[in-house]
Amino acid sequence: GLLVVGPNSRRHEPLLCAYLQFITIDIFLQNYFARLWILNDDLSNLNSIIDSSSTDPTALEKVRLGICKLSRDLILFEEILGYVLEALEMMEIPPEPQEQAG
């Protein structure tokens, strides 16, 4: 939490809240893209299983399960991205406080 006190604290509150909103979305997007890179690695692993399908008799089942899992993840990623875009459209940056002291 954060406690802002002082005679001009109410003037700075909207700007501080907007800043915290942007920071939290930034942290969320960092985690989102980290998970996206993991998904990319999973796709590469699935591609290597496909390449070795001529020597591995169980490759077809592994590929089917992998594609099913990755497609579910991609659907969730697209849905989450829609929510993030909606949140960004709703956010407003308040004007700077008139007095810069404090």
C-alpha atoms as an extended CHARMM CRD file, in Angstrom:
* protein
*
       102  EXT
         1         1  GLY       CA              0.0000000000        0.0000000000        0.0000000000  PROA      1               0.0000000000
         2         2  LEU       CA              0.8380000000        3.6160000000       -0.1970000000  PROA      2               0.0000000000
         3         3  LEU       CA             -0.1190000000        6.4440000000        2.1190000000  PROA      3               0.0000000000
         4         4  VAL       CA             -0.0510000000        9.9420000000        0.6320000000  PROA      4               0.0000000000
         5         5  VAL       CA             -0.5260000000       12.7400000000        3.1570000000  PROA      5               0.0000000000
         6         6  GLY       CA             -0.1500000000       16.4640000000        3.1840000000  PROA      6               0.0000000000
         7         7  PRO       CA             -2.0930000000       19.5780000000        2.3410000000  PROA      7               0.0000000000
         8         8  ASN       CA             -1.9190000000       18.9400000000       -1.4400000000  PROA      8               0.0000000000
         9         9  SER       CA             -2.2490000000       15.1570000000       -1.4190000000  PROA      9               0.0000000000
        10        10  ARG       CA             -5.7370000000       15.1610000000       -2.9700000000  PROA      10              0.0000000000
        11        11  ARG       CA             -4.4510000000       17.1030000000       -5.9740000000  PROA      11              0.0000000000
        12        12  HSD       CA             -1.8680000000       14.4410000000       -6.7600000000  PROA      12              0.0000000000
        13        13  GLU       CA             -4.0500000000       11.4100000000       -6.0930000000  PROA      13              0.0000000000
        14        14  PRO       CA             -5.5400000000       11.0320000000       -9.6290000000  PROA      14              0.0000000000
        15        15  LEU       CA             -2.1050000000       11.2810000000      -11.2340000000  PROA      15              0.0000000000
        16        16  LEU       CA             -0.6690000000        8.7670000000       -8.7760000000  PROA      16              0.0000000000
        17        17  CYS       CA             -3.5380000000        6.3390000000       -9.3680000000  PROA      17              0.0000000000
        18        18  ALA       CA             -3.0790000000        6.5890000000      -13.1360000000  PROA      18              0.0000000000
        19        19  TYR       CA              0.6470000000        5.9430000000      -12.7320000000  PROA      19              0.0000000000
        20        20  LEU       CA             -0.0510000000        2.8620000000      -10.6100000000  PROA      20              0.0000000000
        21        21  GLN       CA             -2.5210000000        1.5820000000      -13.2060000000  PROA      21              0.0000000000
        22        22  PHE       CA              0.0900000000        1.8500000000      -15.9430000000  PROA      22              0.0000000000
        23        23  ILE       CA              2.7390000000        0.1870000000      -13.7690000000  PROA      23              0.0000000000
        24        24  THR       CA              0.4810000000       -2.7690000000      -12.9910000000  PROA      24              0.0000000000
        25        25  ILE       CA             -0.4220000000       -3.2310000000      -16.6560000000  PROA      25              0.0000000000
        26        26  ASP       CA              3.2910000000       -3.0700000000      -17.5110000000  PROA      26              0.0000000000
        27        27  ILE       CA              4.0870000000       -5.8160000000      -14.9810000000  PROA      27              0.0000000000
        28        28  PHE       CA              1.1980000000       -7.8940000000      -16.2750000000  PROA      28              0.0000000000
        29        29  LEU       CA              2.3530000000       -7.5110000000      -19.8810000000  PROA      29              0.0000000000
        30        30  GLN       CA              5.9050000000       -8.5010000000      -18.9490000000  PROA      30              0.0000000000
        31        31  ASN       CA              4.5240000000      -11.7530000000      -17.5350000000  PROA      31              0.0000000000
        32        32  TYR       CA              2.2160000000      -12.1430000000      -20.5240000000  PROA      32              0.0000000000
        33        33  PHE       CA              5.1010000000      -11.9500000000      -22.9820000000  PROA      33              0.0000000000
        34        34  ALA       CA              7.2840000000      -14.2110000000      -20.8310000000  PROA      34              0.0000000000
        35        35  ARG       CA              4.5350000000      -16.8190000000      -21.0590000000  PROA      35              0.0000000000
        36        36  LEU       CA              4.2500000000      -16.1470000000      -24.7830000000  PROA      36              0.0000000000
        37        37  TRP       CA              7.9520000000      -16.9730000000      -25.2220000000  PROA      37              0.0000000000
        38        38  ILE       CA              7.3780000000      -20.2210000000      -23.3260000000  PROA      38              0.0000000000
        39        39  LEU       CA              4.5390000000      -20.9790000000      -25.7270000000  PROA      39              0.0000000000
        40        40  ASN       CA              6.9090000000      -20.2950000000      -28.6230000000  PROA      40              0.0000000000
        41        41  ASP       CA              9.3770000000      -22.8120000000      -27.1700000000  PROA      41              0.0000000000
        42        42  ASP       CA              6.5580000000      -25.3480000000      -26.8390000000  PROA      42              0.0000000000
        43        43  LEU       CA              5.7710000000      -24.8350000000      -30.5160000000  PROA      43              0.0000000000
        44        44  SER       CA              9.4200000000      -25.4530000000      -31.3900000000  PROA      44              0.0000000000
        45        45  ASN       CA              9.4080000000      -28.6450000000      -29.3450000000  PROA      45              0.0000000000
        46        46  LEU       CA              6.2520000000      -29.7650000000      -31.0940000000  PROA      46              0.0000000000
        47        47  ASN       CA              7.9040000000      -29.0560000000      -34.4340000000  PROA      47              0.0000000000
        48        48  SER       CA             10.8490000000      -31.2830000000      -33.4880000000  PROA      48              0.0000000000
        49        49  ILE       CA              8.4310000000      -34.0750000000      -32.5490000000  PROA      49              0.0000000000
        50        50  ILE       CA              6.7990000000      -33.6950000000      -35.9510000000  PROA      50              0.0000000000
        51        51  ASP       CA             10.2150000000      -33.9120000000      -37.6100000000  PROA      51              0.0000000000
        52        52  SER       CA             10.9850000000      -37.1400000000      -35.7470000000  PROA      52              0.0000000000
        53        53  SER       CA              7.6170000000      -38.7190000000      -36.5080000000  PROA      53              0.0000000000
        54        54  SER       CA              9.1210000000      -41.1430000000      -39.0160000000  PROA      54              0.0000000000
        55        55  THR       CA             11.1700000000      -42.8350000000      -36.2640000000  PROA      55              0.0000000000
        56        56  ASP       CA              8.8090000000      -42.4570000000      -33.2810000000  PROA      56              0.0000000000
        57        57  PRO       CA              5.5640000000      -44.4590000000      -33.4630000000  PROA      57              0.0000000000
        58        58  THR       CA              3.9710000000      -42.4310000000      -30.6400000000  PROA      58              0.0000000000
        59        59  ALA       CA              4.6900000000      -39.0720000000      -32.2760000000  PROA      59              0.0000000000
        60        60  LEU       CA              1.2100000000      -38.7160000000      -33.7700000000  PROA      60              0.0000000000
        61        61  GLU       CA             -0.4700000000      -38.9460000000      -30.3680000000  PROA      61              0.0000000000
        62        62  LYS       CA              2.0580000000      -36.5090000000      -28.8460000000  PROA      62              0.0000000000
        63        63  VAL       CA              1.4800000000      -34.0450000000      -31.6690000000  PROA      63              0.0000000000
        64        64  ARG       CA             -2.3020000000      -34.2440000000      -31.3170000000  PROA      64              0.0000000000
        65        65  LEU       CA             -2.1400000000      -33.6190000000      -27.5710000000  PROA      65              0.0000000000
        66        66  GLY       CA              0.3950000000      -30.8280000000      -28.0360000000  PROA      66              0.0000000000
        67        67  ILE       CA             -1.6710000000      -29.0640000000      -30.6880000000  PROA      67              0.0000000000
        68        68  CYS       CA             -4.7580000000      -29.3270000000      -28.4880000000  PROA      68              0.0000000000
        69        69  LYS       CA             -2.9470000000      -27.8200000000      -25.4860000000  PROA      69              0.0000000000
        70        70  LEU       CA             -1.3020000000      -25.0660000000      -27.5150000000  PROA      70              0.0000000000
        71        71  SER       CA             -4.5350000000      -24.1070000000      -29.2490000000  PROA      71              0.0000000000
        72        72  ARG       CA             -6.2760000000      -23.7570000000      -25.8640000000  PROA      72              0.0000000000
        73        73  ASP       CA             -3.4240000000      -21.5700000000      -24.6550000000  PROA      73              0.0000000000
        74        74  LEU       CA             -3.5620000000      -19.4130000000      -27.7850000000  PROA      74              0.0000000000
        75        75  ILE       CA             -7.3000000000      -18.8990000000      -27.3890000000  PROA      75              0.0000000000
        76        76  LEU       CA             -6.7460000000      -17.7530000000      -23.7960000000  PROA      76              0.0000000000
        77        77  PHE       CA             -3.9130000000      -15.4570000000      -24.8810000000  PROA      77              0.0000000000
        78        78  GLU       CA             -6.1300000000      -13.8050000000      -27.4660000000  PROA      78              0.0000000000
        79        79  GLU       CA             -8.9100000000      -13.3650000000      -24.9090000000  PROA      79              0.0000000000
        80        80  ILE       CA             -6.5250000000      -11.8710000000      -22.3480000000  PROA      80              0.0000000000
        81        81  LEU       CA             -5.1280000000       -9.4900000000      -24.9480000000  PROA      81              0.0000000000
        82        82  GLY       CA             -8.6590000000       -8.2840000000      -25.6470000000  PROA      82              0.0000000000
        83        83  TYR       CA             -9.1640000000       -7.5590000000      -21.9570000000  PROA      83              0.0000000000
        84        84  VAL       CA             -5.8780000000       -5.6520000000      -21.7720000000  PROA      84              0.0000000000
        85        85  LEU       CA             -6.8020000000       -3.5510000000      -24.8010000000  PROA      85              0.0000000000
        86        86  GLU       CA            -10.2010000000       -2.8280000000      -23.2690000000  PROA      86              0.0000000000
        87        87  ALA       CA             -8.5590000000       -1.7560000000      -19.9970000000  PROA      87              0.0000000000
        88        88  LEU       CA             -6.1470000000        0.5240000000      -21.8480000000  PROA      88              0.0000000000
        89        89  GLU       CA             -8.9900000000        2.1680000000      -23.7520000000  PROA      89              0.0000000000
        90        90  MET       CA            -10.8150000000        2.8790000000      -20.4810000000  PROA      90              0.0000000000
        91        91  MET       CA             -7.7940000000        4.4420000000      -18.7680000000  PROA      91              0.0000000000
        92        92  GLU       CA             -7.4450000000        8.1940000000      -18.7680000000  PROA      92              0.0000000000
        93        93  ILE       CA             -4.4260000000       10.2790000000      -17.9170000000  PROA      93              0.0000000000
        94        94  PRO       CA             -5.4490000000       13.0980000000      -15.5880000000  PROA      94              0.0000000000
        95        95  PRO       CA             -4.0030000000       16.5640000000      -16.0340000000  PROA      95              0.0000000000
        96        96  GLU       CA             -0.9670000000       17.5610000000      -14.0100000000  PROA      96              0.0000000000
        97        97  PRO       CA             -1.7030000000       19.3100000000      -10.7320000000  PROA      97              0.0000000000
        98        98  GLN       CA             -1.4590000000       23.0830000000      -10.9630000000  PROA      98              0.0000000000
        99        99  GLU       CA              1.0030000000       23.3910000000       -8.1110000000  PROA      99              0.0000000000
       100       100  GLN       CA              4.2560000000       21.4500000000       -8.5290000000  PROA      100             0.0000000000
       101       101  ALA       CA              5.3670000000       21.7950000000       -4.9050000000  PROA      101             0.0000000000
       102       102  GLY       CA              5.2870000000       18.7000000000       -2.6910000000  PROA      102             0.0000000000
